[in-house]
PDB file of C-alpha atoms in Angstrom:
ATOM      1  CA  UNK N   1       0.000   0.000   0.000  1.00  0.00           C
ATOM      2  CA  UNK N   2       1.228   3.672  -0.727  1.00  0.00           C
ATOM      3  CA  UNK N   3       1.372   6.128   2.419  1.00  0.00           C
ATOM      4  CA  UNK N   4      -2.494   7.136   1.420  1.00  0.00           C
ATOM      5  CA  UNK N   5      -3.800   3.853   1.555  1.00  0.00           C
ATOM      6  CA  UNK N   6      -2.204   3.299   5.025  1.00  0.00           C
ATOM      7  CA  UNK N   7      -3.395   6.171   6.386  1.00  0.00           C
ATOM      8  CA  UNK N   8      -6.825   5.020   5.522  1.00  0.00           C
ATOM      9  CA  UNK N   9      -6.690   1.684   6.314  1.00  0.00           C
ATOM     10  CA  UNK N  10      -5.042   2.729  10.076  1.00  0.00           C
ATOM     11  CA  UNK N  11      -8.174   5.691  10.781  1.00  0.00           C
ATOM     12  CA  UNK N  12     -10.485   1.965   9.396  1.00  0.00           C
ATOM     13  CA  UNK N  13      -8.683  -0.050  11.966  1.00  0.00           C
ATOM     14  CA  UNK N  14      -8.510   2.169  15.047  1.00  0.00           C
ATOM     15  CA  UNK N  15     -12.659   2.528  14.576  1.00  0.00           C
ATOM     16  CA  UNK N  16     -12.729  -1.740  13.984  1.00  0.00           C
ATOM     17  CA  UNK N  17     -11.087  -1.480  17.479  1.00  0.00           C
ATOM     18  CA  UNK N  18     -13.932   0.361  19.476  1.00  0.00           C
ATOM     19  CA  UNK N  19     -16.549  -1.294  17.327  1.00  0.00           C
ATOM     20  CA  UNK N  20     -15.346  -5.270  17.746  1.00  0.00           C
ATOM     21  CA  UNK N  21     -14.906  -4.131  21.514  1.00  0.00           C
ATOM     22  CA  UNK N  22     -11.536  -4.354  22.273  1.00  0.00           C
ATOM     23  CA  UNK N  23     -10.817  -1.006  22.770  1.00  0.00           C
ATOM     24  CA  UNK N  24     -12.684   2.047  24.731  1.00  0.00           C
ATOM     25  CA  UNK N  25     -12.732   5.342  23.686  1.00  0.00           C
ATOM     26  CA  UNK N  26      -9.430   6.697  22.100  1.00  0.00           C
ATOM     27  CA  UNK N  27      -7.320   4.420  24.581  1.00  0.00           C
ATOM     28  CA  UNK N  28      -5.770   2.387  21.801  1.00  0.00           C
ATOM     29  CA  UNK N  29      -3.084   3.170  19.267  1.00  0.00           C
ATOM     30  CA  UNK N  30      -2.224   1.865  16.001  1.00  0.00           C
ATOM     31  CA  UNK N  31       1.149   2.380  14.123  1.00  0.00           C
ATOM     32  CA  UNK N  32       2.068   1.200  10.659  1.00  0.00           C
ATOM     33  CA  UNK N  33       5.074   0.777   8.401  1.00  0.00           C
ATOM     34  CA  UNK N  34       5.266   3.574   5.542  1.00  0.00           C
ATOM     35  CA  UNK N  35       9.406   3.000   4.333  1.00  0.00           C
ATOM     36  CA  UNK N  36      11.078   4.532   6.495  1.00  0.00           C
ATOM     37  CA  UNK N  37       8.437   6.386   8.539  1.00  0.00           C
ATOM     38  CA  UNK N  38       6.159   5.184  11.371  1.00  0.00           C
ATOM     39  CA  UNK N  39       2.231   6.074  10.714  1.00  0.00           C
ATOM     40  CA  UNK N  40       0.478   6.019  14.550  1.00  0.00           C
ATOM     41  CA  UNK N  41      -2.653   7.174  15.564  1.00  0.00           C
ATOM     42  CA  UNK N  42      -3.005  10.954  16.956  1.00  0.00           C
ATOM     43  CA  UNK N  43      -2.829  11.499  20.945  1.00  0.00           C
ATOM     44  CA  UNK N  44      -6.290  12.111  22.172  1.00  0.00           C
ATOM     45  CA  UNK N  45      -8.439  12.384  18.793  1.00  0.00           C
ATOM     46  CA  UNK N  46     -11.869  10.646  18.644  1.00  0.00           C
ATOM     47  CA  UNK N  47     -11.735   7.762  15.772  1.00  0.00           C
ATOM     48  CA  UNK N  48     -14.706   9.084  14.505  1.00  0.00           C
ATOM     49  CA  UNK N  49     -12.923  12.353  13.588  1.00  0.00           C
ATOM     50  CA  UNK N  50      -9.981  11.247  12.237  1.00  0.00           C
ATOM     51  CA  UNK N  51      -8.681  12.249   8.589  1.00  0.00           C
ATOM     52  CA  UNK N  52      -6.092  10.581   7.044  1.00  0.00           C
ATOM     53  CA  UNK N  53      -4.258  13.995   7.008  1.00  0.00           C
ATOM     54  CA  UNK N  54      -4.067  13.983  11.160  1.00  0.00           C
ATOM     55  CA  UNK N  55      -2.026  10.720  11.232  1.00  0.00           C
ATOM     56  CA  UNK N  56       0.771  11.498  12.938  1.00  0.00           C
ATOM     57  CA  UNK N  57       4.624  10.732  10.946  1.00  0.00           C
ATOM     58  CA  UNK N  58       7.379  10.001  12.668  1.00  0.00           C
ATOM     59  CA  UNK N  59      10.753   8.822  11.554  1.00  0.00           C
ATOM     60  CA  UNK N  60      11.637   5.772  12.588  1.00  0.00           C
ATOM     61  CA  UNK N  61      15.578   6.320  12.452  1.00  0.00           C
ATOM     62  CA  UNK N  62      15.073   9.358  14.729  1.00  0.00           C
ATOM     63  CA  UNK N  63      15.562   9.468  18.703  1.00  0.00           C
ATOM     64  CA  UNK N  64      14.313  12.409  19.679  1.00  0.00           C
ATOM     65  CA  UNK N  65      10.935  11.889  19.481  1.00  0.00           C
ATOM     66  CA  UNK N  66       9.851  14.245  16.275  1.00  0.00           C
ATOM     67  CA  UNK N  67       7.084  14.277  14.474  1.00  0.00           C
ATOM     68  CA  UNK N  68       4.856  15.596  11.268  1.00  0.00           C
ATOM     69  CA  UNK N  69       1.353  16.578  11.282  1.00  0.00           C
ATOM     70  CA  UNK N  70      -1.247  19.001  12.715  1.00  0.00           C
ATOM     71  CA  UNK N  71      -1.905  16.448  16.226  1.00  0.00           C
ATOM     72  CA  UNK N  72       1.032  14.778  18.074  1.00  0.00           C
ATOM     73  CA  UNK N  73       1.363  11.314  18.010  1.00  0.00           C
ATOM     74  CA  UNK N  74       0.226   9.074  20.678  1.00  0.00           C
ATOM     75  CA  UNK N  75       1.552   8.894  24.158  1.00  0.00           C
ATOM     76  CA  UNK N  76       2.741   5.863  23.097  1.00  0.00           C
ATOM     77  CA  UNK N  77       4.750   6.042  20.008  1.00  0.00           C
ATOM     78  CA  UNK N  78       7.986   4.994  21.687  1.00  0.00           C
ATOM     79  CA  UNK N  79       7.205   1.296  22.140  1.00  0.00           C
ATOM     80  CA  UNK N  80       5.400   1.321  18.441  1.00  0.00           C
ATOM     81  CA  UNK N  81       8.979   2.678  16.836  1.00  0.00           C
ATOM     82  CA  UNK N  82      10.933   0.328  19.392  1.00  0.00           C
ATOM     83  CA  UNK N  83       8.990  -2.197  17.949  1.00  0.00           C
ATOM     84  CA  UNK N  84       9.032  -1.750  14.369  1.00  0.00           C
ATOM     85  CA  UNK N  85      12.585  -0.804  14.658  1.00  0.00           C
ATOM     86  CA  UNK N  86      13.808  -3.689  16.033  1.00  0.00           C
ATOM     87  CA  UNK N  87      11.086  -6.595  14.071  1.00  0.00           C
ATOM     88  CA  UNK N  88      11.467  -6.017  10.336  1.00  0.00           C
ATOM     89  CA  UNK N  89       9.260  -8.498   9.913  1.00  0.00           C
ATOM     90  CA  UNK N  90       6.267  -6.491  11.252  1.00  0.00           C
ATOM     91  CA  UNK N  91       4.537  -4.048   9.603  1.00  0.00           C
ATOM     92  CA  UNK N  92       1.566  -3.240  12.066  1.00  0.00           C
ATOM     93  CA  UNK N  93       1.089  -2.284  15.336  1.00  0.00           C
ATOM     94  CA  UNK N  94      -1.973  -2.170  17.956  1.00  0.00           C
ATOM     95  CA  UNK N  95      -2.237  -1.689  21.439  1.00  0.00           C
ATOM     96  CA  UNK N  96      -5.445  -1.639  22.983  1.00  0.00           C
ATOM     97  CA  UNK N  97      -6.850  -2.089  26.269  1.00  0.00           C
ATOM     98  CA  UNK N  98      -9.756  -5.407  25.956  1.00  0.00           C
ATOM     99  CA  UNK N  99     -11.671  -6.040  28.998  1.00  0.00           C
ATOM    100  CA  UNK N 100     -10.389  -9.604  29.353  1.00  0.00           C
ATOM    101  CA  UNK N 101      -6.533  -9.198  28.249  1.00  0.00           C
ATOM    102  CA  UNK N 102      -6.392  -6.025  30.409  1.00  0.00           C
ATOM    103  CA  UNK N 103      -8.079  -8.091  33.887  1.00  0.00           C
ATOM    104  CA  UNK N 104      -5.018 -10.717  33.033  1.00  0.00           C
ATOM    105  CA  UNK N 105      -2.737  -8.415  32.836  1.00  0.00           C
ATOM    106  CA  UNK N 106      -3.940  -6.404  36.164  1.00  0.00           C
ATOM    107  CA  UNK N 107      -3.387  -9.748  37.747  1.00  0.00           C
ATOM    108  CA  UNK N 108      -0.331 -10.085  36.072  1.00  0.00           C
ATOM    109  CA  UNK N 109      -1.028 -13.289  34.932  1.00  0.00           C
ATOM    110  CA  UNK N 110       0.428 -14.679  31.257  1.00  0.00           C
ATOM    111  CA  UNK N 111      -2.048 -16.450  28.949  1.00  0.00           C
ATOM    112  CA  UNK N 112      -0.671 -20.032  29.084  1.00  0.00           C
ATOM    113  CA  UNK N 113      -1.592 -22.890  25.999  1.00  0.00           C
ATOM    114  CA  UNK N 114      -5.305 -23.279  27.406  1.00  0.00           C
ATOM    115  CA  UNK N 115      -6.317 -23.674  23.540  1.00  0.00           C
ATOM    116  CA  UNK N 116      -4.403 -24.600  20.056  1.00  0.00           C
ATOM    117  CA  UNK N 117      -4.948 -21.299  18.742  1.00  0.00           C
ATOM    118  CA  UNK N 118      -2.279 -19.745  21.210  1.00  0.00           C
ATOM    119  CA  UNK N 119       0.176 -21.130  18.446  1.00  0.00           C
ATOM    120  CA  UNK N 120      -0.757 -18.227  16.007  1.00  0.00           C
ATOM    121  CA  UNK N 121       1.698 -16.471  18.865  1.00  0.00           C
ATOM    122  CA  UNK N 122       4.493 -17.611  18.137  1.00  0.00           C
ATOM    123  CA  UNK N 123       5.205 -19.568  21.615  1.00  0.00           C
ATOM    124  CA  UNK N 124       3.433 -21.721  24.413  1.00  0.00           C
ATOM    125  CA  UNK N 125       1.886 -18.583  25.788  1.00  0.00           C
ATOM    126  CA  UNK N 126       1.529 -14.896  25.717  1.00  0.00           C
ATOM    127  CA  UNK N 127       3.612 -12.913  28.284  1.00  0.00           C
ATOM    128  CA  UNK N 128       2.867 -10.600  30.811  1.00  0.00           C
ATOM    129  CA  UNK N 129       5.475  -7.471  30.838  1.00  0.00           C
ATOM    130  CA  UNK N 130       6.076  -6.251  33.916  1.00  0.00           C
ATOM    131  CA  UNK N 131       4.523  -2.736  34.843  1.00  0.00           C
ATOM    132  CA  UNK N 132       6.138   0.411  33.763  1.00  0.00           C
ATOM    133  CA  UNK N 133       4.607   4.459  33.238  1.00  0.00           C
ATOM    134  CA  UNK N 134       2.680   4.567  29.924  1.00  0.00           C
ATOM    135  CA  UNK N 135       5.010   6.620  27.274  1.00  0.00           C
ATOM    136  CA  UNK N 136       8.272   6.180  29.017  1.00  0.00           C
ATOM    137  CA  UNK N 137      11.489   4.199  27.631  1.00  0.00           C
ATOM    138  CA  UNK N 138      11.098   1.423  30.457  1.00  0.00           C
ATOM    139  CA  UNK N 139       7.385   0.467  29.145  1.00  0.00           C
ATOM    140  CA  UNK N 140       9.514  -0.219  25.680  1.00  0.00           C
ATOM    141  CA  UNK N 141      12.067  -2.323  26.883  1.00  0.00           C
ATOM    142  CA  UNK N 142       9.435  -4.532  29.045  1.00  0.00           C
ATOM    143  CA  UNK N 143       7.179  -4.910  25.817  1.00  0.00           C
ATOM    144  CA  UNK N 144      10.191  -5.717  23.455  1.00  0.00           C
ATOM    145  CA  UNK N 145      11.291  -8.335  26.570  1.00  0.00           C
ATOM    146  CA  UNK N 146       7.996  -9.754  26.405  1.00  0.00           C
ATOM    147  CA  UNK N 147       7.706 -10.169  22.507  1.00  0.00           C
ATOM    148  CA  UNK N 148      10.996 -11.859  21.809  1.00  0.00           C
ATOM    149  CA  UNK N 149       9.145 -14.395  19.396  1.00  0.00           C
ATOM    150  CA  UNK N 150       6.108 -13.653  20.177  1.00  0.00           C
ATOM    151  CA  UNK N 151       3.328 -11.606  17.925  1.00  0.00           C
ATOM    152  CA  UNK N 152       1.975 -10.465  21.369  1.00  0.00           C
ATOM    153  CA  UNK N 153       1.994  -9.623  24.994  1.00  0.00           C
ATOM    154  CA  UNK N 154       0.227  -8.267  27.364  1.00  0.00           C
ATOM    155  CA  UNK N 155       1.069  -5.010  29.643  1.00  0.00           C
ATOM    156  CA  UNK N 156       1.130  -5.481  33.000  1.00  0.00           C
ATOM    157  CA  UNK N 157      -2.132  -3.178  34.630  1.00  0.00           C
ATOM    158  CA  UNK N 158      -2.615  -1.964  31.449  1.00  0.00           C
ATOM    159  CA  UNK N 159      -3.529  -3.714  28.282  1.00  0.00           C
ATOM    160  CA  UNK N 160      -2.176  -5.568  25.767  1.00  0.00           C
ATOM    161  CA  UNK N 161      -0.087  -5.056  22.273  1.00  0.00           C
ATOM    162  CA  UNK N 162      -0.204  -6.891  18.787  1.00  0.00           C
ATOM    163  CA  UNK N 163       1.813  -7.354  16.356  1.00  0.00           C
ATOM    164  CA  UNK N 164       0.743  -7.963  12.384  1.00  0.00           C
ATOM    165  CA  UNK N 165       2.981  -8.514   8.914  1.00  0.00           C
ATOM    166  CA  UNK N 166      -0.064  -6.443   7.692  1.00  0.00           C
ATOM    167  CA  UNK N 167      -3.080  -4.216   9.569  1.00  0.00           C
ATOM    168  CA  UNK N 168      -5.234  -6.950   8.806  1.00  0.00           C
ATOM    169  CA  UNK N 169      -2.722  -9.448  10.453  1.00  0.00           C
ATOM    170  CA  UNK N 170      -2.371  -7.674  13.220  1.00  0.00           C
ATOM    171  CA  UNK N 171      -6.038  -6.473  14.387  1.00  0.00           C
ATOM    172  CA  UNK N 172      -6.746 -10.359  13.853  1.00  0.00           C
ATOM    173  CA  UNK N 173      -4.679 -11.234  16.213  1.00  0.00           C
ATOM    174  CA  UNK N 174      -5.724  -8.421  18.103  1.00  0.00           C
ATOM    175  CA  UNK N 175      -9.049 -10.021  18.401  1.00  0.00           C
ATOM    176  CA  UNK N 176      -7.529 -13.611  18.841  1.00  0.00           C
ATOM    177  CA  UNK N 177      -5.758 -12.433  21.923  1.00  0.00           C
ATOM    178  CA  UNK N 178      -8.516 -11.212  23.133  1.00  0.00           C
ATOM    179  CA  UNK N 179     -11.034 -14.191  22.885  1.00  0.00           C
ATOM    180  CA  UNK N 180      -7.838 -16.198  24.448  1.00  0.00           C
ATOM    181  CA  UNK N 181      -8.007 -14.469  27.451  1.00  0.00           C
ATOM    182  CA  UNK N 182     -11.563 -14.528  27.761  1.00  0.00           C
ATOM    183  CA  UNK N 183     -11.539 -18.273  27.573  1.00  0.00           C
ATOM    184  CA  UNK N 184      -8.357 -18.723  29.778  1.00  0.00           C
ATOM    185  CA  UNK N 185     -10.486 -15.934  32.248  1.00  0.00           C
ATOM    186  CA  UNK N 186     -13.490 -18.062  32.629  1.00  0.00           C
ATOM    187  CA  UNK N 187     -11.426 -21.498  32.259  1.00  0.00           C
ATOM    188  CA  UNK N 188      -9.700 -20.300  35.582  1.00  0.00           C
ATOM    189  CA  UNK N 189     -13.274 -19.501  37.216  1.00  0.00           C
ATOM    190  CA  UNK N 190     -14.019 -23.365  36.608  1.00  0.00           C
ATOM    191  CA  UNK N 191     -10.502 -24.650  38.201  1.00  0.00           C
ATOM    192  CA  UNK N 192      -7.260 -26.118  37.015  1.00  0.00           C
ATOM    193  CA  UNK N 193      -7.648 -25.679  33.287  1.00  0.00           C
ATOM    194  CA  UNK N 194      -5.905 -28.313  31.186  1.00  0.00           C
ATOM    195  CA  UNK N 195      -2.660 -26.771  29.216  1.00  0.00           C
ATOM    196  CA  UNK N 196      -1.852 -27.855  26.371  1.00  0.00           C
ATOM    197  CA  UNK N 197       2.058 -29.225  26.161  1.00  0.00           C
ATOM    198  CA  UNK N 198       4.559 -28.007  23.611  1.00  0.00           C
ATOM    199  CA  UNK N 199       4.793 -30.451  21.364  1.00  0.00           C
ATOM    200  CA  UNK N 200       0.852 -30.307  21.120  1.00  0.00           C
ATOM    201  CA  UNK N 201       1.433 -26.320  20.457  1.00  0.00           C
ATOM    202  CA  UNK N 202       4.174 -27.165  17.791  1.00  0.00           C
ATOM    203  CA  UNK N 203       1.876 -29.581  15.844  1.00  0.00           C
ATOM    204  CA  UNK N 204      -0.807 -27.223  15.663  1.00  0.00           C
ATOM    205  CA  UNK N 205       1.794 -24.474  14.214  1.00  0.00           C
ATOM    206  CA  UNK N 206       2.661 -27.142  11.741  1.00  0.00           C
ATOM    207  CA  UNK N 207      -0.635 -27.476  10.487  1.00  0.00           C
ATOM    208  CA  UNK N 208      -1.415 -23.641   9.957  1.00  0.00           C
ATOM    209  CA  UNK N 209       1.700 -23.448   7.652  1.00  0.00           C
ATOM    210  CA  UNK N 210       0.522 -27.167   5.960  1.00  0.00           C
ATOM    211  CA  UNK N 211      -2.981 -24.629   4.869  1.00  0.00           C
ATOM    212  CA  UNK N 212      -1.143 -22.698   2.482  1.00  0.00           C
ATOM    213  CA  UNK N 213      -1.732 -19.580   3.864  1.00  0.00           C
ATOM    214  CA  UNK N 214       0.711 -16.430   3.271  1.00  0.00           C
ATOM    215  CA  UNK N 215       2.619 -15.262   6.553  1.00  0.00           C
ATOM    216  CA  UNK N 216       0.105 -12.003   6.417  1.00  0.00           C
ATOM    217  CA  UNK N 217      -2.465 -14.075   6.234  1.00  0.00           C
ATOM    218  CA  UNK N 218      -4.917 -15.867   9.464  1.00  0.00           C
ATOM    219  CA  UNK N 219      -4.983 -19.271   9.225  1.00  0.00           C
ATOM    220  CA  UNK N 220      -8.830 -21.008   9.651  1.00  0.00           C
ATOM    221  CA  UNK N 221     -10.002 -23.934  10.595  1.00  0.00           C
TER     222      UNK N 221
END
């Protein structure tokens, strides 16, 4: 996509957020790849009143925080250009604050392998980072910490982050994560939910590459 389409298709994907329900208000951020440049979501700006022309630039070679556009860029834009600096292979970015993912992550509790589709993670479960301030440098290295091989995390009492080769890769997952920790929330009410073991995991992984699907691309079932 050129830097027009992107814009678009982040302002489409920050309003998906609040209307699938995984986000509240103007809580979440999104960030995407444009070259060189990060695209993220303006600080405080409804969804409803975005245009693509408020999307915030930043360079993401650049340390000192600069930006283009009329709004500035969200609160957190450090972890989204920590991130897509240091995984080339991503090209999307959301953070969002679900009610289930964001309970988890208040009790600082990881999602462990309570179903096969915990696999489209990268890993046998989704870390918890540990707390840090929202916007500083120390919420970045916890988040990178917590997705070393991973395609997400959650934030400890505060929400959760995922990662996408594509905006349509990522707010899938987005919503994956979310149903996981719903399940593994209400799994937990019932008492000593069964994990699944690695090797379970890594078959499962093995079969969503087996479907022919392209990386940017959710597997189905």
């Amino acid at each position: 996509m050129n830097e027009p389409a992107l814009r678009t298709a982040l302002i489409h994907a920050c309003r998906q957020m609040n209307a699938l329900g995984i986000n509240q208000g103007t809580s979440g951020n999104i960030s995407l790849r444009s070259g060189t440049t990060m695209l993220i979501s303006p600080s405080a700006t409804p969804y409803d009143a975005l245009e693509p022309d408020m999307i915030a630039a930043m360079p993401l070679d650049a340390d000192d925080g600069r930006w283009t556009g009329p709004k500035k860029p969200s609160t957190e834009w450090r972890f989204h250009r920590d991130i897509l600096r240091a995984r080339p292979d991503i090209h999307a970015v959301v953070h969002s604050h679900p009610t289930f993912a964001t309970t988890l992550a208040i009790a600082r509790k990881p999602i462990e392998a309570c179903h096969y589709m915990i696999a489209v993670f990268g890993g046998t479960d989704i870390r918890c980072a540990p707390y840090a301030t929202f916007g500083t440098s120390e919420l970045s290295a916890h988040a990178l910490t917590a997705l070393q091989d991973r395609m997400g995390c959650l934030l400890a009492n505060h929400g959760m982050i995922a990662l996408g080769e594509t905006i349509d890769a990522a707010m899938w997952r987005a919503v994956e994560l979310e149903t996981l920790a719903r399940q593994y929330y209400h799994a937990l009410l019932l008492g000593n939910p069964h994990i699944l073991t690695e090797a379970e995991i890594e078959a499962t992984r093995a079969q969503f590459a087996g479907y022919g699907h392209h990386r940017s691309d959710p597997p189905t079932t």
